[in-house]
Amino acid sequence: MSQETPSYGGQAVIEGVMFGGKHINVTAVRRKNQEITFLEVPRSDKAWVRKLRKIPLLRGIVSIIDSSAKGSKHLNFSAESYAEDETEPEDRAKLQEKAKKKEEGWSLGMIFGVAVMGILSFVFGKVVFTLVPVFVENFLFKNAFDNYILHNLVEGAIKLVLLLVYLWAISQTPVIKRLFQYHGAEHKVISAFEAGEELTVANVQKYSRLHYRCGSSFMMLTIVLGIIIYSLVPWDNMVERVVQRLILLPVVIAVSFEVLKGTNAVRDIPGLKYLGYPGLWLQLLTTKEPKDDMVEVSIASFNRMRELDAAIEAGTYMEASVSGGILDPAKG
């Protein structure tokens, strides 16, 4: 892959895909009538945020919190679109009118509130996922051995089992299964673009649904590296152990982000590519093979993002032309 090729990222949403560009984030959603609708939100990163994104270790925390905050609005858009499509025709007009008033009423405070909820959801999830295995391990193996490193290893194993069981369980539901298919479609589009392929459904479908630069790989790294990092600081009792986990959680996140970038950078070097395999294995649960119409949605989102990025750089982009930066219906 050329060094000049932009490194894009995205996420699956309900019945669609979001891609983040240099200047704008775009979500494409397949509606029940087979149309594709778009949510287009120009990025408004502060100068200090852009500076933090360039600092090793800090950039990981900033990027993850930022994506959690901004991703919440795109998830809301997809969820509301899905709910609208599942509503009876006689009630749909009322919902559309309500949604229109809501979008027209977006204020700085409301946008900030959605962002805060996204961040709090991420933080709460990480704290719960970090501490539950601690209490489970302590309950089951408190008196089994005295070595705190062994306790950390067992804790990591419990964390991995809980993660695998959770992902498998939710993947059995129809909505989440389709979400994971769109996740696979997102990866395929990025891989095809990075390989220089023309983005057609046939070309994109040739690529793997697994990708080194993925949040699933990040989850696996936080478990593996968490065991190592937590083992560097001894603890003598449960209180110390819990406090240590909370204090070191940002460190684990920051280091995992850097290692993820590193494994992606060396993925084409023989021997070193295996460093990213644990994360790829986890993606066997978090992605599914997408259908052609799902790939079509992913391509539409990616192309729209690239198109608007170029328009913004050329100075020809007008936010008012996308319904206040919110919706732009287009035939699928």
Tab-separated table of N, CA, C and O in Angstrom, residues 244-298:
chain	number	residue	atom	x	y	z
A	244	GLN	N	-5.820	0.002	41.242
A	244	GLN	CA	-4.781	-0.115	40.221
A	244	GLN	C	-5.388	-0.259	38.836
A	244	GLN	O	-4.935	0.357	37.868
A	245	ARG	N	-6.431	-1.091	38.723
A	245	ARG	CA	-7.074	-1.289	37.416
A	245	ARG	C	-7.644	0.024	36.877
A	245	ARG	O	-7.497	0.330	35.684
A	246	LEU	N	-8.297	0.773	37.736
A	246	LEU	CA	-8.907	2.027	37.287
A	246	LEU	C	-7.852	3.048	36.876
A	246	LEU	O	-8.002	3.755	35.872
A	247	ILE	N	-6.766	3.137	37.650
A	247	ILE	CA	-5.720	4.116	37.348
A	247	ILE	C	-4.977	3.754	36.064
A	247	ILE	O	-4.644	4.633	35.250
A	248	LEU	N	-4.729	2.456	35.875
A	248	LEU	CA	-3.947	2.024	34.720
A	248	LEU	C	-4.783	1.797	33.461
A	248	LEU	O	-4.213	1.564	32.385
A	249	LEU	N	-6.101	1.873	33.558
A	249	LEU	CA	-6.953	1.656	32.392
A	249	LEU	C	-6.601	2.592	31.229
A	249	LEU	O	-6.475	2.129	30.085
A	250	PRO	N	-6.427	3.910	31.463
A	250	PRO	CA	-6.019	4.786	30.348
A	250	PRO	C	-4.678	4.379	29.744
A	250	PRO	O	-4.467	4.526	28.530
A	251	VAL	N	-3.769	3.871	30.587
A	251	VAL	CA	-2.462	3.424	30.080
A	251	VAL	C	-2.640	2.217	29.162
A	251	VAL	O	-2.033	2.141	28.081
A	252	VAL	N	-3.468	1.275	29.575
A	252	VAL	CA	-3.730	0.085	28.764
A	252	VAL	C	-4.337	0.488	27.419
A	252	VAL	O	-3.943	-0.018	26.356
A	253	ILE	N	-5.300	1.418	27.450
A	253	ILE	CA	-5.936	1.883	26.214
A	253	ILE	C	-4.925	2.550	25.298
A	253	ILE	O	-4.871	2.272	24.090
A	254	ALA	N	-4.088	3.430	25.870
A	254	ALA	CA	-3.111	4.173	25.072
A	254	ALA	C	-2.075	3.247	24.438
A	254	ALA	O	-1.761	3.356	23.243
A	255	VAL	N	-1.537	2.319	25.233
A	255	VAL	CA	-0.526	1.388	24.718
A	255	VAL	C	-1.134	0.461	23.675
A	255	VAL	O	-0.513	0.169	22.635
A	256	SER	N	-2.355	-0.010	23.905
A	256	SER	CA	-3.017	-0.910	22.951
A	256	SER	C	-3.220	-0.218	21.608
A	256	SER	O	-3.059	-0.831	20.543
A	257	PHE	N	-3.568	1.059	21.639
A	257	PHE	CA	-3.752	1.823	20.404
A	257	PHE	C	-2.451	1.900	19.613
A	257	PHE	O	-2.439	1.720	18.389
A	258	GLU	N	-1.346	2.154	20.312
A	258	GLU	CA	-0.050	2.256	19.635
A	258	GLU	C	0.377	0.910	19.057
A	258	GLU	O	0.911	0.833	17.944
A	259	VAL	N	0.147	-0.157	19.808
A	259	VAL	CA	0.506	-1.491	19.321
A	259	VAL	C	-0.352	-1.860	18.116
A	259	VAL	O	0.132	-2.477	17.149
A	260	LEU	N	-1.634	-1.466	18.147
A	260	LEU	CA	-2.514	-1.728	17.008
A	260	LEU	C	-1.992	-1.043	15.752
A	260	LEU	O	-1.963	-1.631	14.665
A	261	LYS	N	-1.561	0.209	15.897
A	261	LYS	CA	-0.980	0.927	14.762
A	261	LYS	C	0.296	0.233	14.296
A	261	LYS	O	0.567	0.142	13.090
A	262	GLY	N	1.065	-0.257	15.248
A	262	GLY	CA	2.320	-0.917	14.907
A	262	GLY	C	2.106	-2.215	14.148
A	262	GLY	O	2.780	-2.486	13.151
A	263	THR	N	1.160	-3.038	14.617
A	263	THR	CA	0.903	-4.305	13.933
A	263	THR	C	0.353	-4.074	12.530
A	263	THR	O	0.637	-4.845	11.610
A	264	ASN	N	-0.420	-2.986	12.369
A	264	ASN	CA	-0.929	-2.666	11.034
A	264	ASN	C	0.210	-2.232	10.112
A	264	ASN	O	0.220	-2.567	8.926
A	265	ALA	N	1.193	-1.513	10.672
A	265	ALA	CA	2.308	-1.012	9.864
A	265	ALA	C	3.221	-2.132	9.368
A	265	ALA	O	3.844	-2.002	8.313
A	266	VAL	N	3.314	-3.230	10.135
A	266	VAL	CA	4.244	-4.306	9.766
A	266	VAL	C	3.515	-5.531	9.207
A	266	VAL	O	4.109	-6.596	9.068
A	267	ARG	N	2.247	-5.378	8.864
A	267	ARG	CA	1.463	-6.541	8.443
A	267	ARG	C	1.956	-7.155	7.135
A	267	ARG	O	1.644	-8.306	6.839
A	268	ASP	N	2.710	-6.392	6.330
A	268	ASP	CA	3.216	-6.924	5.066
A	268	ASP	C	4.624	-7.498	5.185
A	268	ASP	O	5.195	-7.944	4.198
A	269	ILE	N	5.186	-7.469	6.404
A	269	ILE	CA	6.529	-8.001	6.623
A	269	ILE	C	6.412	-9.462	7.063
A	269	ILE	O	5.750	-9.756	8.059
A	270	PRO	N	7.055	-10.385	6.311
A	270	PRO	CA	6.973	-11.811	6.678
A	270	PRO	C	7.384	-12.042	8.123
A	270	PRO	O	8.369	-11.497	8.594
A	271	GLY	N	6.621	-12.832	8.822
A	271	GLY	CA	6.912	-13.140	10.216
A	271	GLY	C	6.229	-12.201	11.182
A	271	GLY	O	5.609	-12.630	12.156
A	272	LEU	N	6.298	-10.886	10.910
A	272	LEU	CA	5.707	-9.897	11.821
A	272	LEU	C	4.199	-9.779	11.652
A	272	LEU	O	3.510	-9.273	12.544
A	273	LYS	N	3.676	-10.239	10.512
A	273	LYS	CA	2.240	-10.128	10.297
A	273	LYS	C	1.441	-10.929	11.319
A	273	LYS	O	0.283	-10.631	11.595
A	274	TYR	N	2.085	-11.940	11.910
A	274	TYR	CA	1.369	-12.794	12.873
A	274	TYR	C	1.056	-12.063	14.178
A	274	TYR	O	0.242	-12.539	14.967
A	275	LEU	N	1.702	-10.912	14.414
A	275	LEU	CA	1.430	-10.141	15.628
A	275	LEU	C	-0.033	-9.690	15.682
A	275	LEU	O	-0.589	-9.509	16.771
A	276	GLY	N	-0.616	-9.489	14.528
A	276	GLY	CA	-2.006	-9.021	14.493
A	276	GLY	C	-3.033	-10.123	14.416
A	276	GLY	O	-4.243	-9.852	14.402
A	277	TYR	N	-2.601	-11.375	14.401
A	277	TYR	CA	-3.529	-12.480	14.231
A	277	TYR	C	-4.552	-12.654	15.363
A	277	TYR	O	-5.707	-12.989	15.089
A	278	PRO	N	-4.166	-12.469	16.643
A	278	PRO	CA	-5.191	-12.609	17.699
A	278	PRO	C	-6.386	-11.694	17.484
A	278	PRO	O	-7.539	-12.101	17.700
A	279	GLY	N	-6.126	-10.460	17.054
A	279	GLY	CA	-7.225	-9.542	16.771
A	279	GLY	C	-8.048	-9.982	15.580
A	279	GLY	O	-9.281	-9.837	15.568
A	280	LEU	N	-7.385	-10.528	14.569
A	280	LEU	CA	-8.104	-11.024	13.398
A	280	LEU	C	-8.983	-12.211	13.765
A	280	LEU	O	-10.103	-12.350	13.257
A	281	TRP	N	-8.487	-13.053	14.664
A	281	TRP	CA	-9.288	-14.211	15.094
A	281	TRP	C	-10.562	-13.752	15.797
A	281	TRP	O	-11.626	-14.343	15.611
A	282	LEU	N	-10.452	-12.687	16.603
A	282	LEU	CA	-11.632	-12.175	17.294
A	282	LEU	C	-12.649	-11.633	16.294
A	282	LEU	O	-13.861	-11.723	16.511
A	283	GLN	N	-12.153	-11.103	15.178
A	283	GLN	CA	-13.056	-10.573	14.152
A	283	GLN	C	-13.880	-11.666	13.481
A	283	GLN	O	-14.869	-11.374	12.810
A	284	LEU	N	-13.488	-12.918	13.659
A	284	LEU	CA	-14.313	-14.004	13.152
A	284	LEU	C	-15.676	-14.011	13.837
A	284	LEU	O	-16.661	-14.524	13.296
A	285	LEU	N	-15.734	-13.427	15.046
A	285	LEU	CA	-16.999	-13.296	15.768
A	285	LEU	C	-17.695	-11.968	15.469
A	285	LEU	O	-18.925	-11.911	15.400
A	286	THR	N	-16.921	-10.883	15.334
A	286	THR	CA	-17.515	-9.546	15.207
A	286	THR	C	-17.809	-9.135	13.772
A	286	THR	O	-18.350	-8.051	13.544
A	287	THR	N	-17.421	-9.962	12.799
A	287	THR	CA	-17.778	-9.697	11.406
A	287	THR	C	-18.404	-10.956	10.806
A	287	THR	O	-18.116	-12.070	11.239
A	288	LYS	N	-19.252	-10.739	9.830
A	288	LYS	CA	-19.846	-11.840	9.065
A	288	LYS	C	-19.732	-11.477	7.584
A	288	LYS	O	-19.601	-10.310	7.221
A	289	GLU	N	-19.798	-12.486	6.721
A	289	GLU	CA	-19.748	-12.231	5.292
A	289	GLU	C	-20.986	-11.433	4.865
A	289	GLU	O	-22.114	-11.858	5.104
A	290	PRO	N	-20.787	-10.264	4.243
A	290	PRO	CA	-21.931	-9.433	3.854
A	290	PRO	C	-22.560	-9.875	2.535
A	290	PRO	O	-21.907	-10.500	1.689
A	291	LYS	N	-23.821	-9.538	2.371
A	291	LYS	CA	-24.499	-9.741	1.091
A	291	LYS	C	-24.133	-8.599	0.148
A	291	LYS	O	-23.629	-7.555	0.575
A	292	ASP	N	-24.418	-8.794	-1.128
A	292	ASP	CA	-24.051	-7.793	-2.124
A	292	ASP	C	-24.703	-6.436	-1.856
A	292	ASP	O	-24.078	-5.386	-2.039
A	293	ASP	N	-25.979	-6.447	-1.418
A	293	ASP	CA	-26.645	-5.170	-1.183
A	293	ASP	C	-26.048	-4.435	0.013
A	293	ASP	O	-26.086	-3.199	0.074
A	294	MET	N	-25.470	-5.170	0.954
A	294	MET	CA	-24.786	-4.543	2.083
A	294	MET	C	-23.477	-3.898	1.629
A	294	MET	O	-23.129	-2.790	2.063
A	295	VAL	N	-22.758	-4.589	0.763
A	295	VAL	CA	-21.523	-4.030	0.205
A	295	VAL	C	-21.835	-2.770	-0.597
A	295	VAL	O	-21.093	-1.791	-0.565
A	296	GLU	N	-22.969	-2.789	-1.276
A	296	GLU	CA	-23.392	-1.623	-2.055
A	296	GLU	C	-23.580	-0.405	-1.144
A	296	GLU	O	-23.167	0.718	-1.488
A	297	VAL	N	-24.169	-0.607	0.014
A	297	VAL	CA	-24.363	0.480	0.972
A	297	VAL	C	-23.011	0.990	1.471
A	297	VAL	O	-22.785	2.201	1.577
A	298	SER	N	-22.112	0.064	1.774
A	298	SER	CA	-20.790	0.445	2.257
A	298	SER	C	-20.033	1.250	1.209
A	298	SER	O	-19.386	2.254	1.526
